[in-house]
PDB file of C-alpha atoms in Angstrom:
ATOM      1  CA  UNK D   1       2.484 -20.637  -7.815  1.00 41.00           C
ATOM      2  CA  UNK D   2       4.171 -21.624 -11.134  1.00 41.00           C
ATOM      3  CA  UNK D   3       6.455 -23.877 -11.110  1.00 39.00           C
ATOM      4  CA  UNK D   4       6.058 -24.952  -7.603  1.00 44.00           C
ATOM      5  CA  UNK D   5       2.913 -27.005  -6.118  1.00 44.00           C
ATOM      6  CA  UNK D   6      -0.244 -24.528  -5.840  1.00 52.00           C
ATOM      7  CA  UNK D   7      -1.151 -26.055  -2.717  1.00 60.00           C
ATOM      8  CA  UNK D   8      -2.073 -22.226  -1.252  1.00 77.00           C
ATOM      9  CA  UNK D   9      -4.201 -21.707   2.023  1.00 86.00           C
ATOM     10  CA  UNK D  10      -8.072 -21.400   1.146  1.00 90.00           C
ATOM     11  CA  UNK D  11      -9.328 -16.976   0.984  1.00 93.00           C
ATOM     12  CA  UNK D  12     -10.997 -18.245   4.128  1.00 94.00           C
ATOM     13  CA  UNK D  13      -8.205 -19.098   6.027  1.00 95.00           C
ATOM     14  CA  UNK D  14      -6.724 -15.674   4.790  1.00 95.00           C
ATOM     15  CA  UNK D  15      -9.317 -13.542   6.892  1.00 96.00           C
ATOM     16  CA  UNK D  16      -9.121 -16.045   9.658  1.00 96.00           C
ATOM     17  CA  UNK D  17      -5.469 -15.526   9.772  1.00 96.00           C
ATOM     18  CA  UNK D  18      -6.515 -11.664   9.200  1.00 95.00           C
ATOM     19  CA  UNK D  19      -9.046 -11.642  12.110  1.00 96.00           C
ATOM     20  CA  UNK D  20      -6.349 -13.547  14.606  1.00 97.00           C
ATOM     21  CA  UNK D  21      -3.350 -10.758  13.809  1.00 96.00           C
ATOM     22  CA  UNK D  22      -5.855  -8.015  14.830  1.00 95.00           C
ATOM     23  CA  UNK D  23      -7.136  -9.677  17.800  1.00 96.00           C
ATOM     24  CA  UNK D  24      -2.874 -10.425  18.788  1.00 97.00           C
ATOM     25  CA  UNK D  25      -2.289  -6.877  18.000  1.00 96.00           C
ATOM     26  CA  UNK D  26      -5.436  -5.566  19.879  1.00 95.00           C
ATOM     27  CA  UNK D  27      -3.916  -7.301  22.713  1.00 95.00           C
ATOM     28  CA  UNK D  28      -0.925  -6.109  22.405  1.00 94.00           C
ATOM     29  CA  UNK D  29      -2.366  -2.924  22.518  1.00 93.00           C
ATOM     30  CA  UNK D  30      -4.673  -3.787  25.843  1.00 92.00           C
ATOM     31  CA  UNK D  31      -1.787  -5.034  27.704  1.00 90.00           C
ATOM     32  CA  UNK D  32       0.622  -1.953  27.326  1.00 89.00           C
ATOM     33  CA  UNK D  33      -2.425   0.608  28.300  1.00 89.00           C
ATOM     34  CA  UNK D  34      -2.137  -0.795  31.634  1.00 88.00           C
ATOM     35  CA  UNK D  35      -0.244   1.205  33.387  1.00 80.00           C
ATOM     36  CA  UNK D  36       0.841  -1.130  35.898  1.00 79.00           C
ATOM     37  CA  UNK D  37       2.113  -3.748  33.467  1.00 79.00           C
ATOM     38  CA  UNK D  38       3.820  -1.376  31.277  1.00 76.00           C
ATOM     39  CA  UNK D  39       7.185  -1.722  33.710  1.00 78.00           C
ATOM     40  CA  UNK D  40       6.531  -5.114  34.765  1.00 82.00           C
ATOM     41  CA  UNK D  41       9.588  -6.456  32.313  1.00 79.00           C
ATOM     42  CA  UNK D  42       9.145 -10.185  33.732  1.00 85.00           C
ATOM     43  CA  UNK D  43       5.682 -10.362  32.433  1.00 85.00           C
ATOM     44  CA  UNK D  44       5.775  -7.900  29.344  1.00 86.00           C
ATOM     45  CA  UNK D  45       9.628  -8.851  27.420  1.00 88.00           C
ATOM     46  CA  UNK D  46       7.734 -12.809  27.348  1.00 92.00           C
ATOM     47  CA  UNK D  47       4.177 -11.784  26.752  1.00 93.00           C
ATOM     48  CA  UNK D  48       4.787  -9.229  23.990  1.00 93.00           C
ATOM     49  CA  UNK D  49       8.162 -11.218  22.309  1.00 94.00           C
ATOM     50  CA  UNK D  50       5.415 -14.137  22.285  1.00 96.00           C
ATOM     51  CA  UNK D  51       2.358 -12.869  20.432  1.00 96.00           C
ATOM     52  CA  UNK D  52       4.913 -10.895  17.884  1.00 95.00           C
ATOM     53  CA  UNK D  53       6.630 -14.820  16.890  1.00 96.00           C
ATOM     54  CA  UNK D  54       2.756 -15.770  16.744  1.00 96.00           C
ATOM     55  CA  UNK D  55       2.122 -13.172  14.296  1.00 96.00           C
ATOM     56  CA  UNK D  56       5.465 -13.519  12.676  1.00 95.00           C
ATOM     57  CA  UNK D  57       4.910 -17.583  12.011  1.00 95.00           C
ATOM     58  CA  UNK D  58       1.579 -16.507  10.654  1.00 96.00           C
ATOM     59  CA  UNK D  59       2.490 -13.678   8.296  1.00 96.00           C
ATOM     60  CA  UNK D  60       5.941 -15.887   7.367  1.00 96.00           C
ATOM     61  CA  UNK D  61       4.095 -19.353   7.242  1.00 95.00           C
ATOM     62  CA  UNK D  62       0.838 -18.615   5.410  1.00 95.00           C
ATOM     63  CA  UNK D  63       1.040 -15.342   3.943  1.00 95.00           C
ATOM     64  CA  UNK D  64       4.415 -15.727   2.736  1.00 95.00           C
ATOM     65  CA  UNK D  65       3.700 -19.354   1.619  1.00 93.00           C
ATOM     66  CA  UNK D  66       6.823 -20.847   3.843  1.00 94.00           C
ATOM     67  CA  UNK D  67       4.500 -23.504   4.674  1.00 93.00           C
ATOM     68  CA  UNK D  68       3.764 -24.783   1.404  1.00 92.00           C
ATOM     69  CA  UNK D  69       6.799 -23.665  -0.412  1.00 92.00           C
ATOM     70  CA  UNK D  70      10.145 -25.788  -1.080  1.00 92.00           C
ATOM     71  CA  UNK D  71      11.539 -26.243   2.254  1.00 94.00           C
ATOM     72  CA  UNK D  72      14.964 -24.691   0.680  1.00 95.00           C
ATOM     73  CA  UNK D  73      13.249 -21.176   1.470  1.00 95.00           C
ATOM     74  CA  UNK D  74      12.209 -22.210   4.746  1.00 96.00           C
ATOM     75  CA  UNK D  75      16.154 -22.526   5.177  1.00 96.00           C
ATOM     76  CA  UNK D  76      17.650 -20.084   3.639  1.00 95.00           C
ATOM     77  CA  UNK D  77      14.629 -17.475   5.670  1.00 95.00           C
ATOM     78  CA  UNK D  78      15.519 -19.084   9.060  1.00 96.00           C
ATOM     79  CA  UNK D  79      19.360 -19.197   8.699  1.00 96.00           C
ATOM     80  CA  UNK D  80      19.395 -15.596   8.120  1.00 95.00           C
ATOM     81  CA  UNK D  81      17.523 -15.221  10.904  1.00 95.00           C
ATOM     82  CA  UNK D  82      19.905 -17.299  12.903  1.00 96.00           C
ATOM     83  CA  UNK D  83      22.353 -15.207  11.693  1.00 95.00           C
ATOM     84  CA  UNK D  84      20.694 -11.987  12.439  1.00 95.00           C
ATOM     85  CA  UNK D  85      20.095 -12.715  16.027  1.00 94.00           C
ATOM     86  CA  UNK D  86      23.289 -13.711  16.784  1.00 94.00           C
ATOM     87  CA  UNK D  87      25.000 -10.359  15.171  1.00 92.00           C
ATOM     88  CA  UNK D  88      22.228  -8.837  17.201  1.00 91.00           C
ATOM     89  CA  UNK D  89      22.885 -10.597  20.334  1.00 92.00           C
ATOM     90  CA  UNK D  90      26.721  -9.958  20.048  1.00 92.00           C
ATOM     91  CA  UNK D  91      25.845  -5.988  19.056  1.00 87.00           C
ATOM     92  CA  UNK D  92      23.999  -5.791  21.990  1.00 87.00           C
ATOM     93  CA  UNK D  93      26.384  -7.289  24.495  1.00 89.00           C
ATOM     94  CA  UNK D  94      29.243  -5.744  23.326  1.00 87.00           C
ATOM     95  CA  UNK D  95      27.733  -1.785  22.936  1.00 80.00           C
ATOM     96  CA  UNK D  96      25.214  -2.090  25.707  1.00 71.00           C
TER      97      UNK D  96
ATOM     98  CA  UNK O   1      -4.526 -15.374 -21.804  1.00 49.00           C
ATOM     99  CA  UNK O   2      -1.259 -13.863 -21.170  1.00 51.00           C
ATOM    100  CA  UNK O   3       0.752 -15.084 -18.434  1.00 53.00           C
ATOM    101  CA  UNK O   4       3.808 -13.253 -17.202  1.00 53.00           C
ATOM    102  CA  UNK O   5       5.632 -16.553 -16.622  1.00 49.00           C
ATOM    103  CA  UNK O   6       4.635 -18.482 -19.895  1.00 46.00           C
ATOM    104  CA  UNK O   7       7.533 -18.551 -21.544  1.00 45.00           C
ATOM    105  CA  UNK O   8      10.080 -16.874 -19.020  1.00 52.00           C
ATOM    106  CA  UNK O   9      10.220 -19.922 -17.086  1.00 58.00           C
ATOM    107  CA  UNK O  10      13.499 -21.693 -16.919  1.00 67.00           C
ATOM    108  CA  UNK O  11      14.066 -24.994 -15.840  1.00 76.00           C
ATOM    109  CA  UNK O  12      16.131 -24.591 -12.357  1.00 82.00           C
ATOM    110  CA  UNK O  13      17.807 -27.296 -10.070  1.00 83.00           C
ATOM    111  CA  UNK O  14      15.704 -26.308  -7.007  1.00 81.00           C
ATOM    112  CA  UNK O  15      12.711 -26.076  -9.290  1.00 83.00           C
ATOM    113  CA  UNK O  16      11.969 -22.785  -7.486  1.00 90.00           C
ATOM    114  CA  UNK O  17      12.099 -20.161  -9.923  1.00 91.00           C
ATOM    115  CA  UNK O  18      14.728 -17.641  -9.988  1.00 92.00           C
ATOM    116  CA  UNK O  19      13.221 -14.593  -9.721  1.00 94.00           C
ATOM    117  CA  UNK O  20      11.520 -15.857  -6.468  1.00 94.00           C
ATOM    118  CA  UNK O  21      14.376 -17.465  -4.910  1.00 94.00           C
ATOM    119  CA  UNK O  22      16.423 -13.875  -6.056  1.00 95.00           C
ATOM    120  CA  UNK O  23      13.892 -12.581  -3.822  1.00 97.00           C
ATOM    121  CA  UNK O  24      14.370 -14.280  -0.687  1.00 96.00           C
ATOM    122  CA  UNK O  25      17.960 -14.288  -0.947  1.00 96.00           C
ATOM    123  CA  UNK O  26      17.473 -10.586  -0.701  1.00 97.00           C
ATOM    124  CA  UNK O  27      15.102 -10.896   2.017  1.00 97.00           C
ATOM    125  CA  UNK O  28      17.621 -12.777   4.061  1.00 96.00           C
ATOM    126  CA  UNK O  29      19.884  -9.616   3.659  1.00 95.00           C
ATOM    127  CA  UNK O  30      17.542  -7.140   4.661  1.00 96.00           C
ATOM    128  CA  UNK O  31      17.236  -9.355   8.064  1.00 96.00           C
ATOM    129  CA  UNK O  32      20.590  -8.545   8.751  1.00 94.00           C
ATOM    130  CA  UNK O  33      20.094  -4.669   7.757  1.00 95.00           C
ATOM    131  CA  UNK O  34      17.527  -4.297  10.052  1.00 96.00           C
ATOM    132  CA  UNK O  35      18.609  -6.712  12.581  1.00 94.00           C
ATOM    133  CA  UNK O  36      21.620  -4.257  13.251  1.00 93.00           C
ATOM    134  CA  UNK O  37      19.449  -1.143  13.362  1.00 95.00           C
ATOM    135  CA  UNK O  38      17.301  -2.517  15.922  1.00 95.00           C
ATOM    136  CA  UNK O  39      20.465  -3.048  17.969  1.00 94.00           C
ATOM    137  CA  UNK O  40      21.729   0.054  17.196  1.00 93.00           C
ATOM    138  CA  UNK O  41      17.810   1.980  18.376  1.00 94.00           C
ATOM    139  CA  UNK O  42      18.100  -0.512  21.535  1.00 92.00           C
ATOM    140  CA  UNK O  43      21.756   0.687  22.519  1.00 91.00           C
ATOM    141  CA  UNK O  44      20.672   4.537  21.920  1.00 89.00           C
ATOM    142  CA  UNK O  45      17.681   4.887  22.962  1.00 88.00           C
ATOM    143  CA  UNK O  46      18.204   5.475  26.318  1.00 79.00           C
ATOM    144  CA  UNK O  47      21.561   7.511  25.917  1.00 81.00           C
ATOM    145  CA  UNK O  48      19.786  10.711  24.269  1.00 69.00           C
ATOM    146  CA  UNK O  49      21.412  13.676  26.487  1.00 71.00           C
ATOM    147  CA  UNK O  50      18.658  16.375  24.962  1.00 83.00           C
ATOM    148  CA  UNK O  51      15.341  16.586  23.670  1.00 85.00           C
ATOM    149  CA  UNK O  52      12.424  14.451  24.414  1.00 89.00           C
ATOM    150  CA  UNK O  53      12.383  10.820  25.404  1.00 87.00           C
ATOM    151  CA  UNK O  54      10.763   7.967  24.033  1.00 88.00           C
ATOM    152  CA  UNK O  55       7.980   7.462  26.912  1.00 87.00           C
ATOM    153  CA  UNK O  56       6.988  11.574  26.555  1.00 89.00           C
ATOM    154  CA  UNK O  57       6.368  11.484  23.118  1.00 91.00           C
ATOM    155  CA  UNK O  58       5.315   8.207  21.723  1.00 92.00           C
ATOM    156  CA  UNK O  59       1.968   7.608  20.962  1.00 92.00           C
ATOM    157  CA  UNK O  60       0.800   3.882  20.619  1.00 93.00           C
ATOM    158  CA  UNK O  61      -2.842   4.730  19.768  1.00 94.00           C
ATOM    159  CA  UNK O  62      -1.874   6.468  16.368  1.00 95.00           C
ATOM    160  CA  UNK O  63       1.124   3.784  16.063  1.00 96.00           C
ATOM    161  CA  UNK O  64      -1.254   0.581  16.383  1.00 96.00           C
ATOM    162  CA  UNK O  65      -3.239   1.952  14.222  1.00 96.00           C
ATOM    163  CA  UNK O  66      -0.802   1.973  11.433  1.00 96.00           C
ATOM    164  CA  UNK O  67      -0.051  -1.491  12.532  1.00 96.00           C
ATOM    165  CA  UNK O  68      -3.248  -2.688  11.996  1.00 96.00           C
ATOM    166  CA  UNK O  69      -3.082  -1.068   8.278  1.00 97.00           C
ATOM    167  CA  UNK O  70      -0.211  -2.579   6.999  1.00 96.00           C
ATOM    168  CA  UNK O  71      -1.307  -6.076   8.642  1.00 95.00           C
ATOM    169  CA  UNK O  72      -4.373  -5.759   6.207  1.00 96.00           C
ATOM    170  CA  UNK O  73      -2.635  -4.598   3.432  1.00 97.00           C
ATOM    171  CA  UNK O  74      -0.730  -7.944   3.558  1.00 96.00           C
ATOM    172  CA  UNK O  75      -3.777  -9.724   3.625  1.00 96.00           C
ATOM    173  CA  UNK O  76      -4.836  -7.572   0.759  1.00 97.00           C
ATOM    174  CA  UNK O  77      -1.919  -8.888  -0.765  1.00 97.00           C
ATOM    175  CA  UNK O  78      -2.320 -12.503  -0.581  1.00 96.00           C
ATOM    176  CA  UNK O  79      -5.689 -11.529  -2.257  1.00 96.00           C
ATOM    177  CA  UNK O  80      -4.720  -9.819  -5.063  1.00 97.00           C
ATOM    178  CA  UNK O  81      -2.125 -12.627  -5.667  1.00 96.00           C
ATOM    179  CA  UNK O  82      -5.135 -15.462  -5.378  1.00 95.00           C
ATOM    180  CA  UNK O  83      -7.287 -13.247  -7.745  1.00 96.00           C
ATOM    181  CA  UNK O  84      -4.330 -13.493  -9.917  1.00 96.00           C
ATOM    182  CA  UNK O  85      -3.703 -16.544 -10.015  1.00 94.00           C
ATOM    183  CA  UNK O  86      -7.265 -17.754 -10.288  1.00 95.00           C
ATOM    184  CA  UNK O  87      -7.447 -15.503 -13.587  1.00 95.00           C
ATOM    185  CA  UNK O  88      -9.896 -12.687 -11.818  1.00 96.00           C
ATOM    186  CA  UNK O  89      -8.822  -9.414 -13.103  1.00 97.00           C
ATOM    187  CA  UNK O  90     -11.533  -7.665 -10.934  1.00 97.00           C
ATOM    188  CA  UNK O  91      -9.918  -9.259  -7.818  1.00 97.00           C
ATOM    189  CA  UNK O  92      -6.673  -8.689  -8.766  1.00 97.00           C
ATOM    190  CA  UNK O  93      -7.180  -5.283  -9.644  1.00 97.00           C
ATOM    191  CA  UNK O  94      -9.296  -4.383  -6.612  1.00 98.00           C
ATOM    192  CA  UNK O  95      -6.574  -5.965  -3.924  1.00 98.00           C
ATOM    193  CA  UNK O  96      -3.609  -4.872  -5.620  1.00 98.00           C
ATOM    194  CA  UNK O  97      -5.253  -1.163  -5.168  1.00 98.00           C
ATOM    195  CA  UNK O  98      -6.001  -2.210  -2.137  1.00 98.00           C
ATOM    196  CA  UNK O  99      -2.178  -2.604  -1.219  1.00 98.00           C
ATOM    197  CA  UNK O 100      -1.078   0.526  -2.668  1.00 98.00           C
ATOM    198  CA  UNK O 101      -3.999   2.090  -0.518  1.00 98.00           C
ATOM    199  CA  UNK O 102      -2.846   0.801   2.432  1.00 98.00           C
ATOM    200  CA  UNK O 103       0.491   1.641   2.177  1.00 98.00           C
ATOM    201  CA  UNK O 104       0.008   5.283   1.674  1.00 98.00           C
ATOM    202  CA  UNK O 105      -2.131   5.269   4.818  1.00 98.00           C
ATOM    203  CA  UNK O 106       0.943   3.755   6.636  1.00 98.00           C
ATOM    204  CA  UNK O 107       2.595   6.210   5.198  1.00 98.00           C
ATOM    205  CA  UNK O 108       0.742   9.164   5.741  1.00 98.00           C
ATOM    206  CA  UNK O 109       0.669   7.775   9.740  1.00 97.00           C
ATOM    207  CA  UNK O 110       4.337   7.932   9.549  1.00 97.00           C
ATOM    208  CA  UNK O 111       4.551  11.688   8.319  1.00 97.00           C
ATOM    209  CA  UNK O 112       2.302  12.755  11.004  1.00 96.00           C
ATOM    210  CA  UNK O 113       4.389  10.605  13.782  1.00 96.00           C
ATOM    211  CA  UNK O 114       7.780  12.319  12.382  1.00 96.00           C
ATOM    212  CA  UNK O 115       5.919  16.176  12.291  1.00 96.00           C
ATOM    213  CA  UNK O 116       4.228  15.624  15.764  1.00 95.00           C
ATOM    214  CA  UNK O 117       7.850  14.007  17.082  1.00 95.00           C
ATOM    215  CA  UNK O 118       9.379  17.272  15.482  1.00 95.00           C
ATOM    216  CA  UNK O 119       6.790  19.543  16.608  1.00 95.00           C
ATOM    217  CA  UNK O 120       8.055  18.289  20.253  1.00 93.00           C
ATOM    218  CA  UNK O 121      11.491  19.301  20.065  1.00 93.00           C
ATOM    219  CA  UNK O 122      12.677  15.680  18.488  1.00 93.00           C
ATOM    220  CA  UNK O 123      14.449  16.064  15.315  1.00 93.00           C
ATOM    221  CA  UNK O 124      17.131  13.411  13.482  1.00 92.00           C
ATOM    222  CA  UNK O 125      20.223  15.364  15.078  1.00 91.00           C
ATOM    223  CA  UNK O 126      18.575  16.174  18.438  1.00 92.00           C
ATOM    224  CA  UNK O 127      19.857  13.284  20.559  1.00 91.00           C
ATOM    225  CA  UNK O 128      21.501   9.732  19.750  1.00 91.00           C
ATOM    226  CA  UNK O 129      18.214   8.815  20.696  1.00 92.00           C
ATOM    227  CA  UNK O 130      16.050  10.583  17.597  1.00 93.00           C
ATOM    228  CA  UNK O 131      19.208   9.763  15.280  1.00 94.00           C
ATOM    229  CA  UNK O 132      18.416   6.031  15.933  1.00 95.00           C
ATOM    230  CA  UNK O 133      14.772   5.783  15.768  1.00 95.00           C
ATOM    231  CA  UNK O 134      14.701   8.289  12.971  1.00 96.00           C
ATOM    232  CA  UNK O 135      17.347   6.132  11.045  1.00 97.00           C
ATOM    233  CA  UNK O 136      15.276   3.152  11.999  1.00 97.00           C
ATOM    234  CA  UNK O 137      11.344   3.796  11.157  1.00 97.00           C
ATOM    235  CA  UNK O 138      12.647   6.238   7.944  1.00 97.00           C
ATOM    236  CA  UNK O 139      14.308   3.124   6.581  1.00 98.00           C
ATOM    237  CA  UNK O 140      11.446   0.970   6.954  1.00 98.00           C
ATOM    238  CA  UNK O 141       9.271   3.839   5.716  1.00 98.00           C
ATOM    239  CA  UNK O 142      11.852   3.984   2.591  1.00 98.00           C
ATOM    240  CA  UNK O 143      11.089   0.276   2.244  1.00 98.00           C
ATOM    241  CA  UNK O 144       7.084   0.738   2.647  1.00 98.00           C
ATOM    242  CA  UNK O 145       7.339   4.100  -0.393  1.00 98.00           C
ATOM    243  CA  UNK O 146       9.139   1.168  -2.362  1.00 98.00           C
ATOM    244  CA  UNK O 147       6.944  -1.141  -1.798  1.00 98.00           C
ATOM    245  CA  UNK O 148       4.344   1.055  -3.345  1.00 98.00           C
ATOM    246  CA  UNK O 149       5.814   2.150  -6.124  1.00 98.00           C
ATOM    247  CA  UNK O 150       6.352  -1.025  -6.923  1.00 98.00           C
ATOM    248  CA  UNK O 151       2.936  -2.427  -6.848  1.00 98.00           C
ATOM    249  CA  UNK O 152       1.208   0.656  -8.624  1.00 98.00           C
ATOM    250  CA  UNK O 153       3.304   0.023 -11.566  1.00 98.00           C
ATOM    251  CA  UNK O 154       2.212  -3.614 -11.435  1.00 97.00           C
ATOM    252  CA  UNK O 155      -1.129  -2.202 -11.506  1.00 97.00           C
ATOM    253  CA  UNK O 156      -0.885   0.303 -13.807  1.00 97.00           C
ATOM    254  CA  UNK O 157       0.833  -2.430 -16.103  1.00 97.00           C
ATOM    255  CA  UNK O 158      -2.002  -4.276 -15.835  1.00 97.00           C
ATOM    256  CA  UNK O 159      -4.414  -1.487 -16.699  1.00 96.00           C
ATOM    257  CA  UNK O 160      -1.842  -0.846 -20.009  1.00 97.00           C
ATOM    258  CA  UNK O 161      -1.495  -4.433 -21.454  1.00 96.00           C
ATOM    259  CA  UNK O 162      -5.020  -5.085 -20.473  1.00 94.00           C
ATOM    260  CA  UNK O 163      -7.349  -8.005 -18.920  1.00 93.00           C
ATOM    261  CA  UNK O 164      -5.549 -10.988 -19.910  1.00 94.00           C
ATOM    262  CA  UNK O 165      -2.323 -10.253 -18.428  1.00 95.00           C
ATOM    263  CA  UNK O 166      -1.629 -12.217 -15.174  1.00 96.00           C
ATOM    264  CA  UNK O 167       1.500 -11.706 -13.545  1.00 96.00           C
ATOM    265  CA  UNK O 168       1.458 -14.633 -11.600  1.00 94.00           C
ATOM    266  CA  UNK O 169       5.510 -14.781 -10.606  1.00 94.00           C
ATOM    267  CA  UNK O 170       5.897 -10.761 -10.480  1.00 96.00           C
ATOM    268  CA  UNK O 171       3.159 -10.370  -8.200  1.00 97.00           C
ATOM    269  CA  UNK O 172       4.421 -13.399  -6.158  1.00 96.00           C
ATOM    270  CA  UNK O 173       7.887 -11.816  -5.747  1.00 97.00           C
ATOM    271  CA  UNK O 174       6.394  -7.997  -5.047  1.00 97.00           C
ATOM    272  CA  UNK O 175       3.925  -9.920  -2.260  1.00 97.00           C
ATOM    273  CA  UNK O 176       7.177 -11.896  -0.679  1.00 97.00           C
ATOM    274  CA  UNK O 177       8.782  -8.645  -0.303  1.00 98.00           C
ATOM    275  CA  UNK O 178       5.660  -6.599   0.867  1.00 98.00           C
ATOM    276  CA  UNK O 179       5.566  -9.407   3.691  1.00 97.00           C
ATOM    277  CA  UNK O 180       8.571  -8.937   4.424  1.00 97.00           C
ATOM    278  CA  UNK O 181       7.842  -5.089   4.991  1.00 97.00           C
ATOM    279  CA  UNK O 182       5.181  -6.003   7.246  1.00 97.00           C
ATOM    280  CA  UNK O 183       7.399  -8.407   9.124  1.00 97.00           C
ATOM    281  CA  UNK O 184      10.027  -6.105   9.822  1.00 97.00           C
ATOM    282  CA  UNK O 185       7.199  -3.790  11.231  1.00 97.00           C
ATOM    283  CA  UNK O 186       5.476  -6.298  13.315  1.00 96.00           C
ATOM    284  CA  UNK O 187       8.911  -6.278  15.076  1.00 96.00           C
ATOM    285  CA  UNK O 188       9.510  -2.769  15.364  1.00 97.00           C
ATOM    286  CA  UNK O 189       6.330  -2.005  16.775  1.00 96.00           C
ATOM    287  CA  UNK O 190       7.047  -4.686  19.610  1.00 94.00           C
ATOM    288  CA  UNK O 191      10.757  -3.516  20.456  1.00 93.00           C
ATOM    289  CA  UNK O 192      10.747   0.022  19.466  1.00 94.00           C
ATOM    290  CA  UNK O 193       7.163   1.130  20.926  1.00 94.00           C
ATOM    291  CA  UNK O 194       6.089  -1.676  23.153  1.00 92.00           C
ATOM    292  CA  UNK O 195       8.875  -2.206  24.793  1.00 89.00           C
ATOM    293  CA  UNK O 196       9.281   1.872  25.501  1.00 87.00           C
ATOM    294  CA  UNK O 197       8.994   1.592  29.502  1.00 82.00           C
ATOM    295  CA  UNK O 198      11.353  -1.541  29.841  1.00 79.00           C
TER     296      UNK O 198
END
């Protein structure tokens, strides 16, 4: 990265990462085919909202460079977040 | 060698480079453009007074699929930007066509989602319902066709000016964004498919 330290994840950890975001998404995949689980909110809203944040913290931290990167992005990417979710939470409760 | 950034690089406070932290700032605003859209699928979805609903025509097969192509066209990505980087036009060549390949997969998933959803009586004025997901997926489709276009030119740039050009700061900035892309999806899959029986 120029003019930032070049302290990048290894091509290695790349495909692990890879391999891991298929298997989370194969999962994901396995656990709404079952039929019985599909409408079970109490186990599927945690389960699924879980392994998405695990593939968003990978795809944000390593692929995106978060992790190594000035921390200022880190900030300005999880404020707006912040932000987001609470216009999303107040959307929701107030048109639902 | 010719690097894109020799040159073009300015001395900021930060000491993140401009273009880059343009980038995110942009990023940060396309949270909030898709945060309300997901709100505004999640508040409709359910109030669609014609055509099909979600759970009768949705098919998760085809639609993880397509998740599991743009997944790998981000790690394609962060290839083509290490090739880069590490001054290896064949790898940075290879992965960057790579990307554009697996974007017009994605894409060519999302045309046959949008006939087959048509096909069964669920078009963008049908119901609240199809005017919400519609306006949803199109717009991160719109984003995806962008995100293309944007990285053939790279690569067709780099085919023009030749094998010394590395665009080490471009590249960086089109990856951050294609990320991004894939983020948004990894979210819309979960709450807009996943999430279809709850």
């Amino acid at each position: 990265m120029v003019g930032q330290d070049s302290n990048h994840a290894s091509v290695r950890t790349y495909w692990n990462l890879a391999g891991i975001l298929c298997v989370i998404t194969f999962i994901e995949w396995v656990i709404f085919k079952i039929e019985d689980l599909r409408t079970w909110s109490a186990f599927m809203l945690p389960t699924l909202i879980a392994l998405s944040l695990a593939k968003l913290i990978m795809v944000c931290g390593w692929y995106m460079h978060l992790k190594y990167d000035h921390k200022l992005l880190t900030y300005v990417f999880g404020f707006s977040v912040f932000l987001t979710m609470m216009t999303f939470t107040i959307l929701m409760l107030a048109l639902r | 060698m010719v690097s894109d950034h020799e040159g073009a690089l300015h001395a900021t406070n930060t000491g993140i480079d401009n273009r880059k932290f343009g980038m995110w700032v942009l990023i940060a605003s396309e949270c909030f453009l898709f945060g309300t859209l997901i709100a505004n699928y999640l508040v409709n979805r359910a109030r669609g007074l014609s055509g099909p609903k979600a759970q009768e025509i949705y098919e998760i097969d085809i639609t993880t699929l397509s998740t599991f192509d743009l997944l790998m066209s981000s790690v394609a990505m962060v290839l083509a930007l290490h090739g880069c980087q590490n001054r290896d036009v064949g790898k940075f060549r290879f992965w960057t066509g790579i990307v554009v390949l697996g974007g017009v997969i994605f894409l060519g998933f999302q045309y046959y989602e949008f006939s087959h959803f048509v096909h069964n009586g669920l078009g963008l004025t049908t119901s609240i319902f199809g005017s919400s997901f519609y306006l949803l997926t199109g717009c991160h489709g719109l984003h995806v066709l962008a995100g293309v276009l944007w990285m053939s030119t790279i690569l067709a740039t780099s085919f023009v000016r030749g094998d010394k050009w590395f665009p080490d700061v471009p590249l960086e900035v089109a990856g951050l964004y294609w990320h991004f892309v894939d983020v948004v999806w990894i979210v819309i899959f979960t709450v807009v498919y996943l999430f279809v029986y709850i």
